[in-house]
JSON list of C-alpha atoms and ligand atoms in Angstrom, two decimals:
[
{"chain": "J", "resi": 171, "resn": "MET", "atom": "CA", "xyz": [107.64, 140.33, 76.04]},
{"chain": "J", "resi": 172, "resn": "ASN", "atom": "CA", "xyz": [104.19, 141.91, 75.74]},
{"chain": "J", "resi": 173, "resn": "GLU", "atom": "CA", "xyz": [101.29, 141.29, 78.07]},
{"chain": "J", "resi": 174, "resn": "THR", "atom": "CA", "xyz": [99.39, 138.96, 75.72]},
{"chain": "J", "resi": 175, "resn": "LYS", "atom": "CA", "xyz": [102.41, 136.70, 75.36]},
{"chain": "J", "resi": 176, "resn": "GLN", "atom": "CA", "xyz": [103.00, 136.76, 79.12]},
{"chain": "J", "resi": 177, "resn": "LYS", "atom": "CA", "xyz": [99.38, 135.70, 79.67]},
{"chain": "J", "resi": 178, "resn": "ILE", "atom": "CA", "xyz": [99.79, 132.80, 77.20]},
{"chain": "J", "resi": 179, "resn": "ILE", "atom": "CA", "xyz": [102.87, 131.62, 79.10]},
{"chain": "J", "resi": 180, "resn": "GLU", "atom": "CA", "xyz": [100.95, 131.70, 82.41]},
{"chain": "J", "resi": 181, "resn": "LYS", "atom": "CA", "xyz": [98.04, 129.76, 80.90]},
{"chain": "J", "resi": 182, "resn": "THR", "atom": "CA", "xyz": [100.50, 127.25, 79.43]},
{"chain": "J", "resi": 183, "resn": "VAL", "atom": "CA", "xyz": [102.03, 126.63, 82.86]},
{"chain": "J", "resi": 184, "resn": "GLN", "atom": "CA", "xyz": [98.56, 125.87, 84.25]},
{"chain": "J", "resi": 185, "resn": "PHE", "atom": "CA", "xyz": [97.73, 123.60, 81.31]},
{"chain": "J", "resi": 186, "resn": "VAL", "atom": "CA", "xyz": [100.98, 121.61, 81.58]},
{"chain": "J", "resi": 187, "resn": "LYS", "atom": "CA", "xyz": [100.68, 121.18, 85.36]},
{"chain": "J", "resi": 188, "resn": "GLU", "atom": "CA", "xyz": [97.18, 119.78, 84.91]},
{"chain": "J", "resi": 189, "resn": "GLU", "atom": "CA", "xyz": [98.09, 117.47, 81.99]},
{"chain": "J", "resi": 190, "resn": "LEU", "atom": "CA", "xyz": [101.14, 116.03, 83.77]},
{"chain": "J", "resi": 191, "resn": "LYS", "atom": "CA", "xyz": [99.66, 115.58, 87.23]},
{"chain": "J", "resi": 192, "resn": "ASN", "atom": "CA", "xyz": [99.90, 111.76, 87.04]},
{"chain": "J", "resi": 193, "resn": "ALA", "atom": "CA", "xyz": [103.16, 111.57, 85.10]},
{"chain": "J", "resi": 194, "resn": "GLU", "atom": "CA", "xyz": [106.13, 109.36, 86.02]},
{"chain": "J", "resi": 195, "resn": "GLY", "atom": "CA", "xyz": [108.52, 111.23, 88.36]},
{"chain": "J", "resi": 196, "resn": "GLY", "atom": "CA", "xyz": [111.18, 111.90, 85.70]},
{"chain": "J", "resi": 197, "resn": "HIS", "atom": "CA", "xyz": [108.70, 113.29, 83.18]},
{"chain": "J", "resi": 198, "resn": "ASP", "atom": "CA", "xyz": [106.46, 115.28, 85.51]},
{"chain": "J", "resi": 199, "resn": "TRP", "atom": "CA", "xyz": [105.81, 119.03, 85.90]},
{"chain": "J", "resi": 200, "resn": "TRP", "atom": "CA", "xyz": [109.12, 119.44, 87.74]},
{"chain": "J", "resi": 201, "resn": "HIS", "atom": "CA", "xyz": [111.05, 118.10, 84.72]},
{"chain": "J", "resi": 202, "resn": "ILE", "atom": "CA", "xyz": [109.23, 120.73, 82.66]},
{"chain": "J", "resi": 203, "resn": "TYR", "atom": "CA", "xyz": [109.95, 123.40, 85.27]},
{"chain": "J", "resi": 204, "resn": "ARG", "atom": "CA", "xyz": [113.69, 122.64, 85.22]},
{"chain": "J", "resi": 205, "resn": "VAL", "atom": "CA", "xyz": [113.85, 122.54, 81.41]},
{"chain": "J", "resi": 206, "resn": "TRP", "atom": "CA", "xyz": [111.89, 125.80, 81.20]},
{"chain": "J", "resi": 207, "resn": "LYS", "atom": "CA", "xyz": [114.33, 127.59, 83.58]},
{"chain": "J", "resi": 208, "resn": "LEU", "atom": "CA", "xyz": [117.39, 126.17, 81.80]},
{"chain": "J", "resi": 209, "resn": "ALA", "atom": "CA", "xyz": [115.99, 127.00, 78.36]},
{"chain": "J", "resi": 210, "resn": "LEU", "atom": "CA", "xyz": [115.29, 130.61, 79.40]},
{"chain": "J", "resi": 211, "resn": "GLN", "atom": "CA", "xyz": [118.84, 130.94, 80.72]},
{"chain": "J", "resi": 212, "resn": "ILE", "atom": "CA", "xyz": [120.40, 129.43, 77.57]},
{"chain": "J", "resi": 213, "resn": "GLY", "atom": "CA", "xyz": [117.95, 131.24, 75.28]},
{"chain": "J", "resi": 214, "resn": "LYS", "atom": "CA", "xyz": [118.97, 134.65, 76.69]},
{"chain": "J", "resi": 215, "resn": "GLU", "atom": "CA", "xyz": [122.66, 133.89, 76.10]},
{"chain": "J", "resi": 216, "resn": "GLU", "atom": "CA", "xyz": [121.95, 132.67, 72.57]},
{"chain": "J", "resi": 217, "resn": "ASN", "atom": "CA", "xyz": [119.59, 135.55, 71.63]},
{"chain": "J", "resi": 218, "resn": "ALA", "atom": "CA", "xyz": [116.73, 133.19, 70.85]},
{"chain": "J", "resi": 219, "resn": "ASP", "atom": "CA", "xyz": [113.04, 134.17, 70.71]},
{"chain": "J", "resi": 220, "resn": "LEU", "atom": "CA", "xyz": [112.13, 133.77, 74.38]},
{"chain": "J", "resi": 221, "resn": "PHE", "atom": "CA", "xyz": [108.40, 133.41, 73.72]},
{"chain": "J", "resi": 222, "resn": "VAL", "atom": "CA", "xyz": [108.99, 130.37, 71.49]},
{"chain": "J", "resi": 223, "resn": "VAL", "atom": "CA", "xyz": [111.69, 129.05, 73.86]},
{"chain": "J", "resi": 224, "resn": "GLN", "atom": "CA", "xyz": [109.27, 129.21, 76.79]},
{"chain": "J", "resi": 225, "resn": "LEU", "atom": "CA", "xyz": [106.27, 127.75, 74.98]},
{"chain": "J", "resi": 226, "resn": "GLY", "atom": "CA", "xyz": [108.40, 125.01, 73.43]},
{"chain": "J", "resi": 227, "resn": "SER", "atom": "CA", "xyz": [110.05, 124.01, 76.69]},
{"chain": "J", "resi": 228, "resn": "LEU", "atom": "CA", "xyz": [106.74, 124.04, 78.55]},
{"chain": "J", "resi": 229, "resn": "LEU", "atom": "CA", "xyz": [105.00, 121.91, 75.90]},
{"chain": "J", "resi": 230, "resn": "HIS", "atom": "CA", "xyz": [107.84, 119.60, 74.76]},
{"chain": "J", "resi": 231, "resn": "ASP", "atom": "CA", "xyz": [106.73, 116.55, 76.80]},
{"chain": "J", "resi": 232, "resn": "ILE", "atom": "CA", "xyz": [103.00, 117.26, 76.94]},
{"chain": "J", "resi": 233, "resn": "ALA", "atom": "CA", "xyz": [102.28, 113.68, 75.85]},
{"chain": "J", "resi": 234, "resn": "ASP", "atom": "CA", "xyz": [105.36, 111.49, 75.47]},
{"chain": "J", "resi": 235, "resn": "SER", "atom": "CA", "xyz": [104.89, 108.70, 72.92]},
{"chain": "J", "resi": 236, "resn": "LYS", "atom": "CA", "xyz": [106.55, 106.18, 75.24]},
{"chain": "J", "resi": 237, "resn": "PHE", "atom": "CA", "xyz": [103.72, 106.58, 77.73]},
{"chain": "J", "resi": 238, "resn": "ASN", "atom": "CA", "xyz": [101.09, 106.57, 74.96]},
{"chain": "J", "resi": 239, "resn": "ASN", "atom": "CA", "xyz": [101.63, 103.26, 73.16]},
{"chain": "J", "resi": 240, "resn": "GLY", "atom": "CA", "xyz": [104.21, 104.79, 70.85]},
{"chain": "J", "resi": 241, "resn": "ASP", "atom": "CA", "xyz": [101.76, 107.35, 69.42]},
{"chain": "J", "resi": 242, "resn": "GLU", "atom": "CA", "xyz": [103.99, 110.20, 68.18]},
{"chain": "J", "resi": 243, "resn": "GLU", "atom": "CA", "xyz": [101.08, 112.41, 67.07]},
{"chain": "J", "resi": 244, "resn": "ILE", "atom": "CA", "xyz": [99.35, 112.87, 70.41]},
{"chain": "J", "resi": 245, "resn": "GLY", "atom": "CA", "xyz": [101.87, 115.40, 71.82]},
{"chain": "J", "resi": 246, "resn": "PRO", "atom": "CA", "xyz": [101.95, 117.72, 68.80]},
{"chain": "J", "resi": 247, "resn": "ARG", "atom": "CA", "xyz": [98.14, 117.47, 68.52]},
{"chain": "J", "resi": 248, "resn": "LEU", "atom": "CA", "xyz": [97.51, 118.42, 72.17]},
{"chain": "J", "resi": 249, "resn": "ALA", "atom": "CA", "xyz": [99.94, 121.34, 71.94]},
{"chain": "J", "resi": 250, "resn": "ARG", "atom": "CA", "xyz": [98.44, 122.58, 68.66]},
{"chain": "J", "resi": 251, "resn": "ASN", "atom": "CA", "xyz": [94.87, 122.46, 69.97]},
{"chain": "J", "resi": 252, "resn": "PHE", "atom": "CA", "xyz": [95.90, 124.28, 73.11]},
{"chain": "J", "resi": 253, "resn": "LEU", "atom": "CA", "xyz": [97.74, 127.02, 71.20]},
{"chain": "J", "resi": 254, "resn": "ILE", "atom": "CA", "xyz": [94.81, 127.50, 68.83]},
{"chain": "J", "resi": 255, "resn": "GLU", "atom": "CA", "xyz": [92.61, 127.97, 71.89]},
{"chain": "J", "resi": 256, "resn": "MET", "atom": "CA", "xyz": [95.11, 130.58, 73.14]},
{"chain": "J", "resi": 257, "resn": "ASN", "atom": "CA", "xyz": [94.84, 132.43, 69.79]},
{"chain": "J", "resi": 258, "resn": "ALA", "atom": "CA", "xyz": [98.58, 132.09, 69.23]},
{"chain": "J", "resi": 259, "resn": "ASP", "atom": "CA", "xyz": [99.69, 133.15, 65.74]},
{"chain": "J", "resi": 260, "resn": "SER", "atom": "CA", "xyz": [100.10, 130.43, 63.15]},
{"chain": "J", "resi": 261, "resn": "SER", "atom": "CA", "xyz": [103.86, 130.80, 62.69]},
{"chain": "J", "resi": 262, "resn": "THR", "atom": "CA", "xyz": [104.35, 130.23, 66.44]},
{"chain": "J", "resi": 263, "resn": "ILE", "atom": "CA", "xyz": [102.06, 127.20, 66.33]},
{"chain": "J", "resi": 264, "resn": "GLU", "atom": "CA", "xyz": [103.99, 125.68, 63.40]},
{"chain": "J", "resi": 265, "resn": "HIS", "atom": "CA", "xyz": [107.29, 126.34, 65.13]},
{"chain": "J", "resi": 266, "resn": "ILE", "atom": "CA", "xyz": [106.19, 124.71, 68.41]},
{"chain": "J", "resi": 267, "resn": "ASP", "atom": "CA", "xyz": [104.83, 121.73, 66.46]},
{"chain": "J", "resi": 268, "resn": "ALA", "atom": "CA", "xyz": [108.20, 121.27, 64.75]},
{"chain": "J", "resi": 269, "resn": "ILE", "atom": "CA", "xyz": [110.08, 121.62, 68.05]},
{"chain": "J", "resi": 270, "resn": "ILE", "atom": "CA", "xyz": [107.98, 118.94, 69.77]},
{"chain": "J", "resi": 271, "resn": "ARG", "atom": "CA", "xyz": [108.41, 116.59, 66.80]},
{"chain": "J", "resi": 272, "resn": "ASN", "atom": "CA", "xyz": [112.18, 117.00, 66.67]},
{"chain": "J", "resi": 273, "resn": "ILE", "atom": "CA", "xyz": [113.44, 117.46, 70.23]},
{"chain": "J", "resi": 274, "resn": "SER", "atom": "CA", "xyz": [113.52, 113.90, 71.52]},
{"chain": "J", "resi": 275, "resn": "PHE", "atom": "CA", "xyz": [116.66, 111.75, 71.81]},
{"chain": "J", "resi": 276, "resn": "HIS", "atom": "CA", "xyz": [115.12, 108.89, 69.84]},
{"chain": "J", "resi": 277, "resn": "LYS", "atom": "CA", "xyz": [114.34, 111.40, 67.07]},
{"chain": "J", "resi": 278, "resn": "THR", "atom": "CA", "xyz": [118.07, 111.74, 66.47]},
{"chain": "J", "resi": 279, "resn": "PHE", "atom": "CA", "xyz": [117.75, 108.34, 64.82]},
{"chain": "J", "resi": 280, "resn": "ASP", "atom": "CA", "xyz": [115.57, 109.95, 62.17]},
{"chain": "J", "resi": 281, "resn": "LYS", "atom": "CA", "xyz": [116.92, 112.19, 59.43]},
{"chain": "J", "resi": 282, "resn": "LYS", "atom": "CA", "xyz": [116.85, 115.78, 60.64]},
{"chain": "J", "resi": 283, "resn": "LYS", "atom": "CA", "xyz": [114.09, 117.69, 58.96]},
{"chain": "J", "resi": 284, "resn": "PHE", "atom": "CA", "xyz": [113.90, 120.87, 60.98]},
{"chain": "J", "resi": 285, "resn": "ASN", "atom": "CA", "xyz": [116.26, 123.17, 62.84]},
{"chain": "J", "resi": 286, "resn": "SER", "atom": "CA", "xyz": [116.08, 126.52, 64.63]},
{"chain": "J", "resi": 287, "resn": "ILE", "atom": "CA", "xyz": [118.02, 128.22, 67.41]},
{"chain": "J", "resi": 288, "resn": "GLU", "atom": "CA", "xyz": [114.94, 127.81, 69.63]},
{"chain": "J", "resi": 289, "resn": "LEU", "atom": "CA", "xyz": [114.87, 124.02, 69.01]},
{"chain": "J", "resi": 290, "resn": "GLN", "atom": "CA", "xyz": [118.60, 123.87, 69.77]},
{"chain": "J", "resi": 291, "resn": "VAL", "atom": "CA", "xyz": [118.16, 125.79, 73.02]},
{"chain": "J", "resi": 292, "resn": "ILE", "atom": "CA", "xyz": [115.26, 123.65, 74.26]},
{"chain": "J", "resi": 293, "resn": "GLN", "atom": "CA", "xyz": [116.98, 120.42, 73.21]},
{"chain": "J", "resi": 294, "resn": "ASP", "atom": "CA", "xyz": [120.09, 121.46, 75.16]},
{"chain": "J", "resi": 295, "resn": "ALA", "atom": "CA", "xyz": [117.96, 122.25, 78.23]},
{"chain": "J", "resi": 296, "resn": "ASP", "atom": "CA", "xyz": [116.16, 118.89, 77.95]},
{"chain": "J", "resi": 297, "resn": "ARG", "atom": "CA", "xyz": [119.49, 117.06, 77.59]},
{"chain": "J", "resi": 298, "resn": "LEU", "atom": "CA", "xyz": [120.99, 118.89, 80.58]},
{"chain": "J", "resi": 299, "resn": "ASP", "atom": "CA", "xyz": [118.10, 117.62, 82.70]},
{"chain": "J", "resi": 300, "resn": "ALA", "atom": "CA", "xyz": [119.00, 114.06, 81.64]},
{"chain": "J", "resi": 301, "resn": "ILE", "atom": "CA", "xyz": [122.57, 114.31, 82.98]},
{"chain": "J", "resi": 302, "resn": "GLY", "atom": "CA", "xyz": [124.24, 115.31, 86.27]},
{"chain": "J", "resi": 303, "resn": "ALA", "atom": "CA", "xyz": [122.67, 114.69, 89.67]},
{"chain": "J", "resi": 304, "resn": "ILE", "atom": "CA", "xyz": [119.15, 115.17, 88.32]},
{"chain": "J", "resi": 305, "resn": "GLY", "atom": "CA", "xyz": [119.85, 112.89, 85.36]},
{"chain": "J", "resi": 306, "resn": "ILE", "atom": "CA", "xyz": [120.99, 110.12, 87.70]},
{"chain": "J", "resi": 307, "resn": "ALA", "atom": "CA", "xyz": [117.80, 110.47, 89.76]},
{"chain": "J", "resi": 308, "resn": "ARG", "atom": "CA", "xyz": [115.63, 110.41, 86.62]},
{"chain": "J", "resi": 309, "resn": "ALA", "atom": "CA", "xyz": [117.37, 107.37, 85.15]},
{"chain": "J", "resi": 310, "resn": "PHE", "atom": "CA", "xyz": [116.89, 105.28, 88.29]},
{"chain": "J", "resi": 311, "resn": "ASN", "atom": "CA", "xyz": [113.35, 106.52, 88.71]},
{"chain": "J", "resi": 312, "resn": "TYR", "atom": "CA", "xyz": [112.53, 105.51, 85.13]},
{"chain": "J", "resi": 313, "resn": "GLY", "atom": "CA", "xyz": [114.30, 102.16, 85.58]},
{"chain": "J", "resi": 314, "resn": "GLY", "atom": "CA", "xyz": [112.33, 101.56, 88.79]},
{"chain": "J", "resi": 315, "resn": "HIS", "atom": "CA", "xyz": [109.09, 102.59, 87.10]},
{"chain": "J", "resi": 316, "resn": "LYS", "atom": "CA", "xyz": [109.79, 99.98, 84.38]},
{"chain": "J", "resi": 317, "resn": "ASN", "atom": "CA", "xyz": [111.12, 97.44, 86.88]},
{"chain": "J", "resi": 318, "resn": "PHE", "atom": "CA", "xyz": [114.55, 97.29, 85.20]},
{"chain": "J", "resi": 319, "resn": "ALA", "atom": "CA", "xyz": [117.54, 95.94, 87.13]},
{"chain": "J", "resi": 320, "resn": "ILE", "atom": "CA", "xyz": [119.94, 98.52, 88.57]},
{"chain": "J", "resi": 321, "resn": "HIS", "atom": "CA", "xyz": [123.05, 96.79, 87.25]},
{"chain": "J", "resi": 322, "resn": "ILE", "atom": "CA", "xyz": [123.88, 93.29, 85.97]},
{"chain": "J", "resi": 323, "resn": "PRO", "atom": "CA", "xyz": [127.60, 92.69, 85.47]},
{"chain": "J", "resi": 324, "resn": "GLY", "atom": "CA", "xyz": [128.15, 90.92, 82.16]},
{"chain": "J", "resi": 325, "resn": "ILE", "atom": "CA", "xyz": [125.27, 92.58, 80.31]},
{"chain": "J", "resi": 326, "resn": "GLU", "atom": "CA", "xyz": [127.24, 94.98, 78.13]},
{"chain": "J", "resi": 327, "resn": "PRO", "atom": "CA", "xyz": [125.85, 98.32, 76.95]},
{"chain": "J", "resi": 328, "resn": "LYS", "atom": "CA", "xyz": [124.71, 98.30, 73.32]},
{"chain": "J", "resi": 329, "resn": "LEU", "atom": "CA", "xyz": [126.08, 101.13, 71.28]},
{"chain": "J", "resi": 330, "resn": "ASN", "atom": "CA", "xyz": [124.67, 102.01, 67.85]},
{"chain": "J", "resi": 331, "resn": "MET", "atom": "CA", "xyz": [121.19, 100.69, 68.61]},
{"chain": "J", "resi": 332, "resn": "THR", "atom": "CA", "xyz": [118.47, 101.26, 66.04]},
{"chain": "J", "resi": 333, "resn": "LYS", "atom": "CA", "xyz": [115.53, 103.46, 67.04]},
{"chain": "J", "resi": 334, "resn": "GLU", "atom": "CA", "xyz": [113.34, 100.37, 67.59]},
{"chain": "J", "resi": 335, "resn": "GLU", "atom": "CA", "xyz": [115.96, 98.61, 69.72]},
{"chain": "J", "resi": 336, "resn": "TYR", "atom": "CA", "xyz": [116.45, 101.75, 71.80]},
{"chain": "J", "resi": 337, "resn": "LYS", "atom": "CA", "xyz": [112.75, 102.21, 72.37]},
{"chain": "J", "resi": 338, "resn": "LYS", "atom": "CA", "xyz": [112.14, 98.65, 73.50]},
{"chain": "J", "resi": 339, "resn": "SER", "atom": "CA", "xyz": [115.34, 98.23, 75.52]},
{"chain": "J", "resi": 340, "resn": "ASP", "atom": "CA", "xyz": [114.85, 96.77, 79.01]},
{"chain": "J", "resi": 341, "resn": "ALA", "atom": "CA", "xyz": [118.55, 96.82, 79.89]},
{"chain": "J", "resi": 342, "resn": "PRO", "atom": "CA", "xyz": [119.76, 97.56, 83.44]},
{"chain": "J", "resi": 343, "resn": "THR", "atom": "CA", "xyz": [119.75, 101.25, 84.26]},
{"chain": "J", "resi": 344, "resn": "ILE", "atom": "CA", "xyz": [123.55, 101.44, 84.53]},
{"chain": "J", "resi": 345, "resn": "ASN", "atom": "CA", "xyz": [123.71, 100.51, 80.83]},
{"chain": "J", "resi": 346, "resn": "HIS", "atom": "CA", "xyz": [121.59, 103.56, 80.03]},
{"chain": "J", "resi": 347, "resn": "PHE", "atom": "CA", "xyz": [124.49, 105.76, 81.17]},
{"chain": "J", "resi": 348, "resn": "TYR", "atom": "CA", "xyz": [126.69, 104.29, 78.42]},
{"chain": "J", "resi": 349, "resn": "GLU", "atom": "CA", "xyz": [123.91, 104.01, 75.84]},
{"chain": "J", "resi": 350, "resn": "LYS", "atom": "CA", "xyz": [122.69, 107.59, 76.24]},
{"chain": "J", "resi": 351, "resn": "LEU", "atom": "CA", "xyz": [123.67, 109.76, 79.21]},
{"chain": "J", "resi": 352, "resn": "PHE", "atom": "CA", "xyz": [127.45, 109.83, 78.62]},
{"chain": "J", "resi": 353, "resn": "LEU", "atom": "CA", "xyz": [126.86, 110.56, 74.92]},
{"chain": "J", "resi": 354, "resn": "LEU", "atom": "CA", "xyz": [124.84, 113.72, 75.49]},
{"chain": "J", "resi": 355, "resn": "LYS", "atom": "CA", "xyz": [127.79, 116.02, 76.31]},
{"chain": "J", "resi": 356, "resn": "ASP", "atom": "CA", "xyz": [129.04, 115.74, 72.72]},
{"chain": "J", "resi": 357, "resn": "MET", "atom": "CA", "xyz": [125.56, 116.24, 71.27]},
{"chain": "J", "resi": 358, "resn": "MET", "atom": "CA", "xyz": [124.94, 119.69, 72.76]},
{"chain": "J", "resi": 359, "resn": "ASN", "atom": "CA", "xyz": [124.03, 122.41, 70.27]},
{"chain": "J", "resi": 360, "resn": "THR", "atom": "CA", "xyz": [124.90, 125.75, 71.86]},
{"chain": "J", "resi": 361, "resn": "LYS", "atom": "CA", "xyz": [128.04, 127.21, 73.46]},
{"chain": "J", "resi": 362, "resn": "THR", "atom": "CA", "xyz": [126.16, 127.78, 76.72]},
{"chain": "J", "resi": 363, "resn": "GLY", "atom": "CA", "xyz": [124.75, 124.25, 76.63]},
{"chain": "J", "resi": 364, "resn": "ILE", "atom": "CA", "xyz": [128.19, 122.71, 76.09]},
{"chain": "J", "resi": 365, "resn": "MET", "atom": "CA", "xyz": [129.59, 124.65, 79.05]},
{"chain": "J", "resi": 366, "resn": "LEU", "atom": "CA", "xyz": [126.82, 123.56, 81.39]},
{"chain": "J", "resi": 367, "resn": "ALA", "atom": "CA", "xyz": [126.99, 119.94, 80.19]},
{"chain": "J", "resi": 368, "resn": "GLU", "atom": "CA", "xyz": [130.65, 119.58, 81.05]},
{"chain": "J", "resi": 369, "resn": "LYS", "atom": "CA", "xyz": [130.14, 120.00, 84.81]},
{"chain": "J", "resi": 370, "resn": "ARG", "atom": "CA", "xyz": [127.17, 117.65, 84.90]},
{"chain": "J", "resi": 371, "resn": "HIS", "atom": "CA", "xyz": [129.00, 115.05, 82.80]},
{"chain": "J", "resi": 372, "resn": "GLU", "atom": "CA", "xyz": [131.99, 115.09, 85.09]},
{"chain": "J", "resi": 373, "resn": "PHE", "atom": "CA", "xyz": [129.74, 114.58, 88.12]},
{"chain": "J", "resi": 374, "resn": "MET", "atom": "CA", "xyz": [128.17, 111.49, 86.49]},
{"chain": "J", "resi": 375, "resn": "GLU", "atom": "CA", "xyz": [131.60, 110.05, 85.75]},
{"chain": "J", "resi": 376, "resn": "ARG", "atom": "CA", "xyz": [132.57, 110.41, 89.40]},
{"chain": "J", "resi": 377, "resn": "TYR", "atom": "CA", "xyz": [129.26, 108.87, 90.45]},
{"chain": "J", "resi": 378, "resn": "ILE", "atom": "CA", "xyz": [129.68, 105.79, 88.21]},
{"chain": "J", "resi": 379, "resn": "ALA", "atom": "CA", "xyz": [133.31, 105.30, 89.33]},
{"chain": "J", "resi": 380, "resn": "GLN", "atom": "CA", "xyz": [132.16, 105.31, 92.98]},
{"chain": "J", "resi": 381, "resn": "PHE", "atom": "CA", "xyz": [129.21, 103.02, 92.12]},
{"chain": "J", "resi": 382, "resn": "MET", "atom": "CA", "xyz": [131.51, 100.41, 90.53]},
{"chain": "J", "resi": 383, "resn": "LYS", "atom": "CA", "xyz": [133.85, 100.46, 93.53]},
{"chain": "J", "resi": 384, "resn": "GLU", "atom": "CA", "xyz": [130.99, 100.02, 95.99]},
{"chain": "J", "resi": 385, "resn": "TRP", "atom": "CA", "xyz": [129.58, 97.20, 93.82]},
{"chain": "J", "resi": 386, "resn": "GLU", "atom": "CA", "xyz": [132.71, 95.18, 94.54]},
{"chain": "J", "resi": 387, "resn": "GLY", "atom": "CA", "xyz": [132.72, 96.14, 98.22]},
{"chain": "J", "resi": 388, "resn": "GLU", "atom": "CA", "xyz": [135.59, 98.56, 97.87]},
{"chain": "J", "resi": 389, "resn": "LEU", "atom": "CA", "xyz": [135.58, 101.90, 99.73]},
{"chain": "O", "resi": 201, "resn": "LIG", "atom": "P1", "xyz": [113.46, 111.34, 75.05]},
{"chain": "O", "resi": 201, "resn": "LIG", "atom": "O1", "xyz": [112.18, 111.49, 75.83]},
{"chain": "O", "resi": 201, "resn": "LIG", "atom": "O2", "xyz": [114.23, 112.62, 74.85]},
{"chain": "O", "resi": 201, "resn": "LIG", "atom": "O3", "xyz": [113.36, 110.51, 73.82]},
{"chain": "O", "resi": 201, "resn": "LIG", "atom": "P2", "xyz": [114.30, 109.35, 76.79]},
{"chain": "O", "resi": 201, "resn": "LIG", "atom": "O4", "xyz": [112.93, 108.90, 76.88]},
{"chain": "O", "resi": 201, "resn": "LIG", "atom": "O5", "xyz": [115.36, 108.44, 76.30]},
{"chain": "O", "resi": 201, "resn": "LIG", "atom": "O6", "xyz": [114.47, 110.63, 75.95]},
{"chain": "O", "resi": 201, "resn": "LIG", "atom": "O7", "xyz": [114.70, 109.88, 78.21]},
{"chain": "O", "resi": 201, "resn": "LIG", "atom": "C1", "xyz": [113.89, 110.59, 79.09]},
{"chain": "O", "resi": 201, "resn": "LIG", "atom": "C2", "xyz": [114.32, 110.33, 80.54]},
{"chain": "O", "resi": 201, "resn": "LIG", "atom": "O8", "xyz": [114.07, 108.98, 80.88]},
{"chain": "O", "resi": 201, "resn": "LIG", "atom": "C3", "xyz": [115.80, 110.56, 80.75]},
{"chain": "O", "resi": 201, "resn": "LIG", "atom": "O9", "xyz": [116.09, 111.14, 81.98]},
{"chain": "O", "resi": 201, "resn": "LIG", "atom": "C4", "xyz": [116.36, 109.18, 80.64]},
{"chain": "O", "resi": 201, "resn": "LIG", "atom": "O10", "xyz": [117.55, 109.05, 81.34]},
{"chain": "O", "resi": 201, "resn": "LIG", "atom": "C5", "xyz": [115.26, 108.31, 81.19]},
{"chain": "O", "resi": 201, "resn": "LIG", "atom": "N1", "xyz": [115.32, 107.01, 80.50]},
{"chain": "O", "resi": 201, "resn": "LIG", "atom": "C6", "xyz": [114.93, 106.74, 79.24]},
{"chain": "O", "resi": 201, "resn": "LIG", "atom": "N2", "xyz": [115.18, 105.44, 78.90]},
{"chain": "O", "resi": 201, "resn": "LIG", "atom": "C7", "xyz": [115.75, 104.90, 80.00]},
{"chain": "O", "resi": 201, "resn": "LIG", "atom": "C8", "xyz": [116.23, 103.58, 80.31]},
{"chain": "O", "resi": 201, "resn": "LIG", "atom": "N3", "xyz": [116.19, 102.59, 79.41]},
{"chain": "O", "resi": 201, "resn": "LIG", "atom": "N4", "xyz": [116.75, 103.38, 81.53]},
{"chain": "O", "resi": 201, "resn": "LIG", "atom": "C9", "xyz": [116.80, 104.39, 82.44]},
{"chain": "O", "resi": 201, "resn": "LIG", "atom": "N5", "xyz": [116.35, 105.64, 82.21]},
{"chain": "O", "resi": 201, "resn": "LIG", "atom": "C10", "xyz": [115.82, 105.90, 81.02]},
{"chain": "O", "resi": 202, "resn": "LIG", "atom": "NI1", "xyz": [111.88, 116.39, 78.37]}
]
């Protein structure tokens, strides 16, 4: 990667750290850091454009609609304005815009309009950070942030929710494992992503099995 691109990446890191300094713990700079590292690793294996992979992973949650009254334009707009300021070329800007608009889990409810290997790589990295040990921590942190219950026996997970139902769900955090986290393994895009997801998935299964035993005072 040439020096200009390297400089843009460094500036992007600074910009994202500043923008996310008050973010909820599961969507903060460290989520971005982990996704960035994972995306680079997967992107190398998959021969993706590593400039786009890095910019896209760094900017993918720059302003999440769920923390901005559902506004789905604010993230793409912030990223676009920043990249224009960085003098990034227009094809990169369009690509990053499309990635941010299409990466999110709730976007899978919409008809797919855009695809690229770079989107697939970043989406896999983002999904990997939602499962495994980190995924468990993020789910309970988000549930705590929203004051959701940890677990309420008898409230069954809802599969096949509509986008609106998913977005306004206030179900116990354990339900989120069945409504989203356990589904992610089979939604991975790349060979490398699938491989990495398997280990993290298996860890979550062991965690939930232990959780349910402890809930009933066993073990
Ligand atoms: P996206 O931002 O890709 O649309 P989400 O907002 O569903 O995806 O998930 C982002 C993070 O917040 C994930 O780690 C996820 O587990 C957590 N999260 C989202 N919704 C819930 C929920 N209802 N209960 C617990 N954790 C949640
Ligand atoms: Ni993310």
